Each structure stands twice: as C-alpha cells, then as structure tokens.
CSV table of C-alpha atoms in Angstrom, one decimal:
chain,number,residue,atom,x,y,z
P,1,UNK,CA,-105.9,-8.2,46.4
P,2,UNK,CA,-105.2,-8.4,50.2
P,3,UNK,CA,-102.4,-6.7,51.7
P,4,UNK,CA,-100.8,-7.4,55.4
P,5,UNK,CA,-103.6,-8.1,58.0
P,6,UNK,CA,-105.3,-5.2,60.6
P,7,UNK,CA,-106.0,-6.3,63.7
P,8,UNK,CA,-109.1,-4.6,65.4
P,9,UNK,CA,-110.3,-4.3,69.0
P,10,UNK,CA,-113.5,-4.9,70.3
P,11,UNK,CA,-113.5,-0.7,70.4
P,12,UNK,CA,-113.0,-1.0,66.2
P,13,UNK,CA,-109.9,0.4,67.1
P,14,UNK,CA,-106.4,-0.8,64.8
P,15,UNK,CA,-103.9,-2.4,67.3
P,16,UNK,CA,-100.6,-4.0,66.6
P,17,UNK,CA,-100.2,-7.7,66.3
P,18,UNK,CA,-98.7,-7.8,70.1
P,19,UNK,CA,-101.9,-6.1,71.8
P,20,UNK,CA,-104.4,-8.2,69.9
P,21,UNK,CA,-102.6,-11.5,70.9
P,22,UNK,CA,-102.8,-9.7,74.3
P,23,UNK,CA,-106.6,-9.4,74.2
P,24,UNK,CA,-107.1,-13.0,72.6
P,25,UNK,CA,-104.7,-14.8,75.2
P,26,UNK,CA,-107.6,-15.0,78.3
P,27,UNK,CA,-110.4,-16.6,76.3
P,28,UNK,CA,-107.8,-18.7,74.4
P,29,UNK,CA,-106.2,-20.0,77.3
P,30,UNK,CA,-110.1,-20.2,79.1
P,31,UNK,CA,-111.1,-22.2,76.0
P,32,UNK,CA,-108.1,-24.5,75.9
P,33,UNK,CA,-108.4,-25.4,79.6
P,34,UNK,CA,-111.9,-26.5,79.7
P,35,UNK,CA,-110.9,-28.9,76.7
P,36,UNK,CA,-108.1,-30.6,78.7
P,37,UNK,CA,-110.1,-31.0,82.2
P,38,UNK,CA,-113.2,-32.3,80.3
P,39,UNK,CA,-110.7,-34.9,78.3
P,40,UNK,CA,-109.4,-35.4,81.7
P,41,UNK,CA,-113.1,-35.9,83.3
P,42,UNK,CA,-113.6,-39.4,81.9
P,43,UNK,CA,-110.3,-41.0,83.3
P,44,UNK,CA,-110.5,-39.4,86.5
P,45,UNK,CA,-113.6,-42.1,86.6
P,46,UNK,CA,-112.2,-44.7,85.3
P,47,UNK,CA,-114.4,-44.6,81.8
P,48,UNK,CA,-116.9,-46.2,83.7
P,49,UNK,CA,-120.2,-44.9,85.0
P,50,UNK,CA,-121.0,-43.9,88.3
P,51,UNK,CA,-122.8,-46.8,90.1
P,52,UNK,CA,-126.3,-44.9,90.7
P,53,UNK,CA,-126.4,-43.3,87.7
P,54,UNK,CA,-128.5,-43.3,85.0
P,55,UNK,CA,-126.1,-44.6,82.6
P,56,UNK,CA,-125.5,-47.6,84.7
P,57,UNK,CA,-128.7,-48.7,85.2
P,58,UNK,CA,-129.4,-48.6,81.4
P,59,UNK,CA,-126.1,-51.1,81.1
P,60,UNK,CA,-128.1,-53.2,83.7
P,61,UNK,CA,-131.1,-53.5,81.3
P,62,UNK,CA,-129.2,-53.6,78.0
P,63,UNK,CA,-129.7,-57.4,77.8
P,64,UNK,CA,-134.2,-56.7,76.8
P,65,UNK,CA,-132.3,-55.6,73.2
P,66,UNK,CA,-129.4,-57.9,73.0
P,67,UNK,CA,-128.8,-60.2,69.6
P,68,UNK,CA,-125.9,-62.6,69.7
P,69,UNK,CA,-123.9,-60.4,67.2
P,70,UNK,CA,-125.0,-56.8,68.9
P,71,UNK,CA,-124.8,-57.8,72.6
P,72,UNK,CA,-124.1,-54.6,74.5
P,73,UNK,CA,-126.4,-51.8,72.2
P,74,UNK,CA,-126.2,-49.9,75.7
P,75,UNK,CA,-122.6,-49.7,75.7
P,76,UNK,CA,-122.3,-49.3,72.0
P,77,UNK,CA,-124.7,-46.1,72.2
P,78,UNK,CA,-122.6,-44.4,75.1
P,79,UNK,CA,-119.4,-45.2,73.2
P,80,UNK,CA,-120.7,-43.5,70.1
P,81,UNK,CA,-121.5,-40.5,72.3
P,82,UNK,CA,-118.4,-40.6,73.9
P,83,UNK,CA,-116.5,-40.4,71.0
P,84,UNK,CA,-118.3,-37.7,69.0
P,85,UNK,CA,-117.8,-35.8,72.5
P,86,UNK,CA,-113.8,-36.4,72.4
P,87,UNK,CA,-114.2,-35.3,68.8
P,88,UNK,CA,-115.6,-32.1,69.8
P,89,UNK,CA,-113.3,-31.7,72.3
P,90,UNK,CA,-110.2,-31.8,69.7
P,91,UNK,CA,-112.2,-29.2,67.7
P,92,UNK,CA,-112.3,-26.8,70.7
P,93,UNK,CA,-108.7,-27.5,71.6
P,94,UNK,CA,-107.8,-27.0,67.9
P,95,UNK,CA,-110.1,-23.9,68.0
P,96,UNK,CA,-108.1,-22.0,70.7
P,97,UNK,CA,-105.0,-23.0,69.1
P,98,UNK,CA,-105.6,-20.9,66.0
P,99,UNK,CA,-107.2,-17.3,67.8
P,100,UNK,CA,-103.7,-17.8,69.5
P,101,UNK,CA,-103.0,-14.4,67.6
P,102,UNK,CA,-99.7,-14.5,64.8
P,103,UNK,CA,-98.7,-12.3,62.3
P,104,UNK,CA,-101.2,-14.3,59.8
P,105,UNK,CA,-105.0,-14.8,60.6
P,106,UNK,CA,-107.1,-15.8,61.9
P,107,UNK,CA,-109.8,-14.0,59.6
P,108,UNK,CA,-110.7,-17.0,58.4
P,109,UNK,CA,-108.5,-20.2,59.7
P,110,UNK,CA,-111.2,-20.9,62.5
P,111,UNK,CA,-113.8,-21.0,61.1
P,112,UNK,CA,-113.5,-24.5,59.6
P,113,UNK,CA,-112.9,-25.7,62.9
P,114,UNK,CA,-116.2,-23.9,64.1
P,115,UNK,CA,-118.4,-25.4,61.4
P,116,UNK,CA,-117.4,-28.8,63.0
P,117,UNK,CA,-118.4,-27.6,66.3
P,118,UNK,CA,-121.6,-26.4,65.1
P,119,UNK,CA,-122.3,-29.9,63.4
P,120,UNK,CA,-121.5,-32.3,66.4
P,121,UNK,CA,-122.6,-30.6,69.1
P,122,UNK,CA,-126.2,-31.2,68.4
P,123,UNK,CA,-125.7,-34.9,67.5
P,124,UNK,CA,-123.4,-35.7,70.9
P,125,UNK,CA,-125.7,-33.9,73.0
P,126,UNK,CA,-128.8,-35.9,71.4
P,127,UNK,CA,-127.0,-39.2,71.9
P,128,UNK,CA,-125.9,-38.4,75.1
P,129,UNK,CA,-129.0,-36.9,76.4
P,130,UNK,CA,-130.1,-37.3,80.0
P,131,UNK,CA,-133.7,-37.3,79.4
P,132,UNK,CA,-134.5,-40.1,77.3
P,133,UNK,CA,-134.9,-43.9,77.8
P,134,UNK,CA,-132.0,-46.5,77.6
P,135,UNK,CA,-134.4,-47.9,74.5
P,136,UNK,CA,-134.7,-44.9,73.0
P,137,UNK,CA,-130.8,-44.0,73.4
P,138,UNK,CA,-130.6,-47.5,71.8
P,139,UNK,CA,-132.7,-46.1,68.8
P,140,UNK,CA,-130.8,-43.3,68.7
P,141,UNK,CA,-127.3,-45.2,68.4
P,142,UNK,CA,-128.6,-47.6,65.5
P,143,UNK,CA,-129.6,-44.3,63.5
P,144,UNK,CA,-126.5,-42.7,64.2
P,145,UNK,CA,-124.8,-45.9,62.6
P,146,UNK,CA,-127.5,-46.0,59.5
P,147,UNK,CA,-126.7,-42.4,58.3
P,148,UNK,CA,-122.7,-43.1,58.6
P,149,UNK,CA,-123.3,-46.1,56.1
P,150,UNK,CA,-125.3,-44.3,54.1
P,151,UNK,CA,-122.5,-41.6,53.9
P,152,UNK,CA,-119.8,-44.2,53.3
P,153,UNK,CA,-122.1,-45.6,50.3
P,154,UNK,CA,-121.4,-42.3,48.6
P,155,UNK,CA,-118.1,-43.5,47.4
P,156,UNK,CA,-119.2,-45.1,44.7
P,157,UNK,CA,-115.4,-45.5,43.6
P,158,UNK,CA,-114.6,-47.4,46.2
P,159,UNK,CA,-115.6,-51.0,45.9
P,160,UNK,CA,-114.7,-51.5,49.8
P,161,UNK,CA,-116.3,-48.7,50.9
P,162,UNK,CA,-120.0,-49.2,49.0
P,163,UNK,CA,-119.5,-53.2,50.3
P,164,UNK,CA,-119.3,-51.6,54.0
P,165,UNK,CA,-122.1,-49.2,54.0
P,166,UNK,CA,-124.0,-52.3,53.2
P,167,UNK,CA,-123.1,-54.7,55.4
P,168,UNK,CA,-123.7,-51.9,58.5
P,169,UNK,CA,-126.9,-51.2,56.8
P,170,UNK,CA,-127.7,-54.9,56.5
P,171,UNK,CA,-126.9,-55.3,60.1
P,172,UNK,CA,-129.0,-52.3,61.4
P,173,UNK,CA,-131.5,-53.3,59.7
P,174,UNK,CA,-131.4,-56.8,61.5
P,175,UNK,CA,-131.1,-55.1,64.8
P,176,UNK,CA,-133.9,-53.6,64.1
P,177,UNK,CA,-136.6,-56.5,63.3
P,178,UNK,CA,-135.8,-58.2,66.1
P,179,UNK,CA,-137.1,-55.7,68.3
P,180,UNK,CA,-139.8,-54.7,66.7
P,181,UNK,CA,-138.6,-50.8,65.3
P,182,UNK,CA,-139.1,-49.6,61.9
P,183,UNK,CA,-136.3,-48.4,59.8
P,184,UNK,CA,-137.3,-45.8,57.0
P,185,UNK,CA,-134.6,-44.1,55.3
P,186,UNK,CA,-132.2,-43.2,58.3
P,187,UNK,CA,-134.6,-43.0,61.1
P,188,UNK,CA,-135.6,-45.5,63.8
P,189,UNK,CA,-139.2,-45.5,64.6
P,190,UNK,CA,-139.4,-41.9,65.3
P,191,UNK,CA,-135.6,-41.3,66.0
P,192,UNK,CA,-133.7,-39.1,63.6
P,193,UNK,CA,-130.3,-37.4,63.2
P,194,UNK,CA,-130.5,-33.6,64.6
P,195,UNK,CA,-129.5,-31.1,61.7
P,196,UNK,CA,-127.4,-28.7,63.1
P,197,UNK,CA,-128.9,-25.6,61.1
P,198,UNK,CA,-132.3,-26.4,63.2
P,199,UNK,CA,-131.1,-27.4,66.4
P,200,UNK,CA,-127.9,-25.7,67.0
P,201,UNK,CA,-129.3,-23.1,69.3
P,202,UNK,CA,-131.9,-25.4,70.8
P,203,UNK,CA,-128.9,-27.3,72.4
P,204,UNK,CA,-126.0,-24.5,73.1
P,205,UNK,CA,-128.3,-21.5,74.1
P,206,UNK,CA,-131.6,-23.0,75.2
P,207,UNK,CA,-133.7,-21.7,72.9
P,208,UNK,CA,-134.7,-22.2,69.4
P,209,UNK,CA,-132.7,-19.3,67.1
P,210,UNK,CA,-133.7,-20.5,63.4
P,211,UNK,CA,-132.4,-17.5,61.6
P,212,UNK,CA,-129.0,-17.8,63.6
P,213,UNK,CA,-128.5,-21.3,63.2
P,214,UNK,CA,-129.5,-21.1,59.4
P,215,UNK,CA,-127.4,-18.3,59.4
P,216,UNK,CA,-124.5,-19.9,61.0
P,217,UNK,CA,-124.9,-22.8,58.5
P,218,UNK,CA,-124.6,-20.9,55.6
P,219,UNK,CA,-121.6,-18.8,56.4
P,220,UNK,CA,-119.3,-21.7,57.8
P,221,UNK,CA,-120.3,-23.8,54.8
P,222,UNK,CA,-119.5,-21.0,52.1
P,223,UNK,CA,-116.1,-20.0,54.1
P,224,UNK,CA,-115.2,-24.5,54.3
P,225,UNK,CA,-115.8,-24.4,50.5
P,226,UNK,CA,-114.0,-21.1,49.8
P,227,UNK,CA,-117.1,-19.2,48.4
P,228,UNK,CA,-117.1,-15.6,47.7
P,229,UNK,CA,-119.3,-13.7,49.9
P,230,UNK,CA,-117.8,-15.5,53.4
P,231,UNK,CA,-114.3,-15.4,52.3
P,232,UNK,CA,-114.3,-11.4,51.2
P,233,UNK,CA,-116.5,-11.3,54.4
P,234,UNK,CA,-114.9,-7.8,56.1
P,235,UNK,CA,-112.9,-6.5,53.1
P,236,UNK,CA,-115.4,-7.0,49.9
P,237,UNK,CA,-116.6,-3.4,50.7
P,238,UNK,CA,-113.2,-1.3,50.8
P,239,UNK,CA,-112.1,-3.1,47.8
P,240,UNK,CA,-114.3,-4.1,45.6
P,241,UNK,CA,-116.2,-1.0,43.4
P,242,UNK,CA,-118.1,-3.7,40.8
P,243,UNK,CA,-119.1,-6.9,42.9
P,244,UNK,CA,-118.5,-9.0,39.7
P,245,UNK,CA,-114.7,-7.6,39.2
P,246,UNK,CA,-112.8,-8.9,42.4
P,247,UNK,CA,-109.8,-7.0,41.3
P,248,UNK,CA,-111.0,-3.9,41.6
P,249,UNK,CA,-108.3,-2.8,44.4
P,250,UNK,CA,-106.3,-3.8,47.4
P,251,UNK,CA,-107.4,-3.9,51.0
P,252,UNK,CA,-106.0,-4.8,54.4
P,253,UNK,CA,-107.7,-8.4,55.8
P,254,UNK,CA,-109.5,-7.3,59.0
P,255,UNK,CA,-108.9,-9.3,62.1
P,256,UNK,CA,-111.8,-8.8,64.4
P,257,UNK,CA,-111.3,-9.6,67.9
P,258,UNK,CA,-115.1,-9.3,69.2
P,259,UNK,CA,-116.0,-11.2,65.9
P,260,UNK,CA,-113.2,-14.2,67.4
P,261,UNK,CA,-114.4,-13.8,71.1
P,262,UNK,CA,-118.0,-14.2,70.1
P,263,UNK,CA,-117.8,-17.6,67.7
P,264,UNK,CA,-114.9,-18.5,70.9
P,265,UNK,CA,-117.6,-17.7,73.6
P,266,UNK,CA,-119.8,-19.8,71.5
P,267,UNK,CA,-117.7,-22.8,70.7
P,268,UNK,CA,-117.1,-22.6,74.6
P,269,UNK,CA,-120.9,-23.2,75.2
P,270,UNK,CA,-120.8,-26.1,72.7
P,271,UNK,CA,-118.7,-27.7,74.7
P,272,UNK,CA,-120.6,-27.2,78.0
P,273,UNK,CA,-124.0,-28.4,76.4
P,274,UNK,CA,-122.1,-31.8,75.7
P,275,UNK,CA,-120.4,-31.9,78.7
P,276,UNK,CA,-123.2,-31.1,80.9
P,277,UNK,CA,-125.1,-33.9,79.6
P,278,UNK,CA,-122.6,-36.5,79.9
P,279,UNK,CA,-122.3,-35.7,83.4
P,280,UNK,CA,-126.0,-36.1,84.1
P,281,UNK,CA,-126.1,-39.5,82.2
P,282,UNK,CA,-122.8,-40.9,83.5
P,283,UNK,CA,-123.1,-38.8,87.3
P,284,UNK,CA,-120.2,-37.7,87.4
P,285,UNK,CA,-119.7,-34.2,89.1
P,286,UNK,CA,-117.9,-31.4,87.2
P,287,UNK,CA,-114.2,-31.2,88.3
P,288,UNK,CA,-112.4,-28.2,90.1
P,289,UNK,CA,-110.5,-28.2,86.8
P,290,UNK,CA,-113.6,-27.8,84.3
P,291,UNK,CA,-115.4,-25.3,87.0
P,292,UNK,CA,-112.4,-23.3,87.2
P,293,UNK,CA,-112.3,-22.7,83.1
P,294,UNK,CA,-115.9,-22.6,82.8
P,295,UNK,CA,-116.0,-19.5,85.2
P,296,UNK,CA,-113.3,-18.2,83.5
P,297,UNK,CA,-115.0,-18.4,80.3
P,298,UNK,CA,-118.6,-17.6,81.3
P,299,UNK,CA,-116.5,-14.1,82.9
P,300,UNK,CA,-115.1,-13.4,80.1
P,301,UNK,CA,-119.1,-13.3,78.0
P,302,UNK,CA,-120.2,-11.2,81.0
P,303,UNK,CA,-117.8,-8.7,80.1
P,304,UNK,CA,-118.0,-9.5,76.5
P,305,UNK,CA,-121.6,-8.6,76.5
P,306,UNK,CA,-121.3,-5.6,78.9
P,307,UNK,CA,-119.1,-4.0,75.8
P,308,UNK,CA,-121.2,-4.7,72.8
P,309,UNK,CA,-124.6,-3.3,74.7
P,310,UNK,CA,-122.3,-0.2,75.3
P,311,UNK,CA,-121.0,0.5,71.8
C-alpha cells in the first residue's frame, strides 16, 4: 500500500515538498513559456506563410492535384500539420502544468501527457517536414486522413461513426485515382504513418535510438493502461517481498526530480523538432519569445547532464 509521497533530488537526496517545487519551478516555467510563444508564432504571421517560402510556393502549385470536391490538398496538408502541432503544444503546456510540484504526484500524472507527446511528435514533424515535395506532403495528408477513418471504423457500435470512416475512405480513395497514387491499406504509394516507437528518436534527438523508443513505448503504454510493472515503477522493490502478492507491505511513492527533468527536457525537444520544421516550411524566424525559453531550456539539460555524468 502507498503511504504519503517522498520527494527526491537529483542528489537521491529526500527534500520537503517546498524545495522540490523549488527545483521543478525553472524547467516548468522554461517548458510552459516555449508553449505560449510557439502558440503565439503563427498569429504573429497572420496564419499565413511567408511569401518566399517553401510553403507558399507549394499553395502556388496545389491546383496540378486539385478535384472539384478536394480543391486546396496543399492547404488541407498544412492544416493537418498545423493542428497536430497545436495539439502538441496543449500537451507540453498541460505537461508543465502537472511537474508544477503539490503535495500529490507527479509519480505518475505526467506521464499520460508524455505518451501523447511521444506519439505526435513524429507524425507532425513528418507532415510538416521541410524536405519533401508539395506532392509528396500531399501524399502524406491523404494517409494521415486514411488511418483516422480507419480508426473511426473501429466503433463498430456506432452506426454514424462506421458510416464516416467510410465515406472519408471512399473519398481518399477517389483522390487518389485521379492522380494516379496507389492506396494499399493506409499508405499512399510509398507514404506511411510514422510509428512513434521507431521514429521517436529519429525526429527529437537526431539519431535512431530503437531500444529507447521501444522502451519509451512500452512504459508510457503500461502506466496509460494502469499495468503493474510501470505503475509500482520506484516502490515495487521496498514493498513487495513475493512479486505475485502486491500486499506484501507499505512504501512511500518516490517523486524523482531528475526522472521529471529528463521526460521534461525531452518533451521540451519534442516540441522544438516540430516547431523547427514548421518554421523552415512556412519561413518564419523563431521569435525573441521562443529563443528566449528555448535557451532557458536547452541551459537547464546542460546542467542537467553535467550532474548525472558526475553522480
């Protein structure tokens, strides 16, 4: 059985409830920041792209895949993008909220709010990408769309809901003949969904990390859906002498505050992938406000990581 939380430093040291909030306030206040001025980016702009950019010139050409009931696929693709971004950015806001330190958690509040980061960043930054052609962002949008009604066609129980998926399957599919791409299961000719649990670390840390990302998978899943091993994650040991018999004693929940800093630091990075590569498509510069948290932030993992290769 839990008793009353512990709060530990990044030294593994207990501290009182007012200290830890102490440590936490910098990267939550960092973290919350960032969120706001990269809201803020889009209307400082006027939602609309920057006149040489990349972005506009692929509105320019949007017309090669017009239909009459799909006419701006261009448009449609950045909306997608921009909305799974504003998603994100909720998540990160939401995200500092919580590791604002109380008397309760956060040992394991966050990390629902992490497992969404982890999920969309890899999808926003992959329809947002700067790299790719204005076809293949098309591609990318109509794929996006297929594997949302295929997820909506789950709900079998739902009459409305199974009558939707396929009507936005239908119409993908329509889209699709009529220039020429190939729809098998939810890819586009060669354009498919990113899974976050390959491509996580790809996109946040520039480099490919497969036992992290599985890793990361795994452990935000089982702590969403309440499982065992992630839950008891911290305690399980002081507590529990037969791992079949969870009621084998009591134990204080551990608050780890260089556990929090380092899914924060990441979740901060999440943000900056996405962010980063809306600016490239859309050219818009970073902001005073954004550079001023980002620093903040990035200081914050310098020192973060000077600690932990000390200890």
């Amino acid at each position: 059985m839990p008793t009353p939380p512990e709060n530990l430093n990044p030294d593994g040291n207990l501290v009182s409830n007012e200290t830890f909030a102490e440590y936490m306030a910098p990267i939550e206040a960092a973290l919350s920041d960032y969120a706001v001025a990269v809201n803020a980016q889009a209307d400082g702009h006027g939602y609309l792209p920057a006149a040489s950019s990349q972005a506009m010139a692929e509105l320019d050409v949007q017309r090669a895949w017009a239909t009459a009931s799909w006419s701006e696929p261009v448009r449609n693709a950045h909306s997608y993008a921009s909305t799974l971004l504003y998603t994100l950015i909720e998540h990160v806001a939401a995200f500092a909220a919580i590791i604002a330190h109380t008397k309760v958690g956060p040992s394991q509040s966050h990390r629902p709010t992490l497992r969404a980061v982890f999920e969309i960043t890899p999808i926003a930054h992959w329809l947002f990408d700067p790299t790719i052609s204005a076809e293949k962002r098309v591609k990318r949008s109509i794929a996006y769309r297929l594997k949302s009604a295929n997820e909506s066609g789950r709900m079998q129980h739902l009459e409305q809901a199974v009558q939707n998926s396929k009507n936005a399957r239908n119409a993908c599919k329509t889209f699709a003949r009529h220039n020429g791409w190939a729809i098998r299961a939810n890819a586009v000719d060669d354009e498919k969904l990113p899974v976050a649990a390959e491509s996580f670390s790809t996109v946040v840390f520039g480099g490919e990390a497969e036992r992290l990302d599985r890793t990361l998978w795994s452990l935000l899943s089982a702590s969403t859906h309440g499982t065992w091993y992630a839950i008891s994650e911290g305690f399980a040991e002081r507590m529990v002498p037969d791992p079949l018999d969870p009621s084998g004693g009591f134990a204080p929940v551990i608050i780890e505050a260089g556990q929090i800093t380092m899914f924060a630091l990441m979740v901060g990075q999440s943000l900056q992938a996405v962010a980063t590569a809306r600016s490239e498509l859309m050219g818009w510069p970073a902001t005073d406000a954004m550079i001023d948290a980002l620093t903040r932030i990035e200081t914050i993992g310098e020192r973060y990581t000077a600690a932990t290769a000390n200890s």
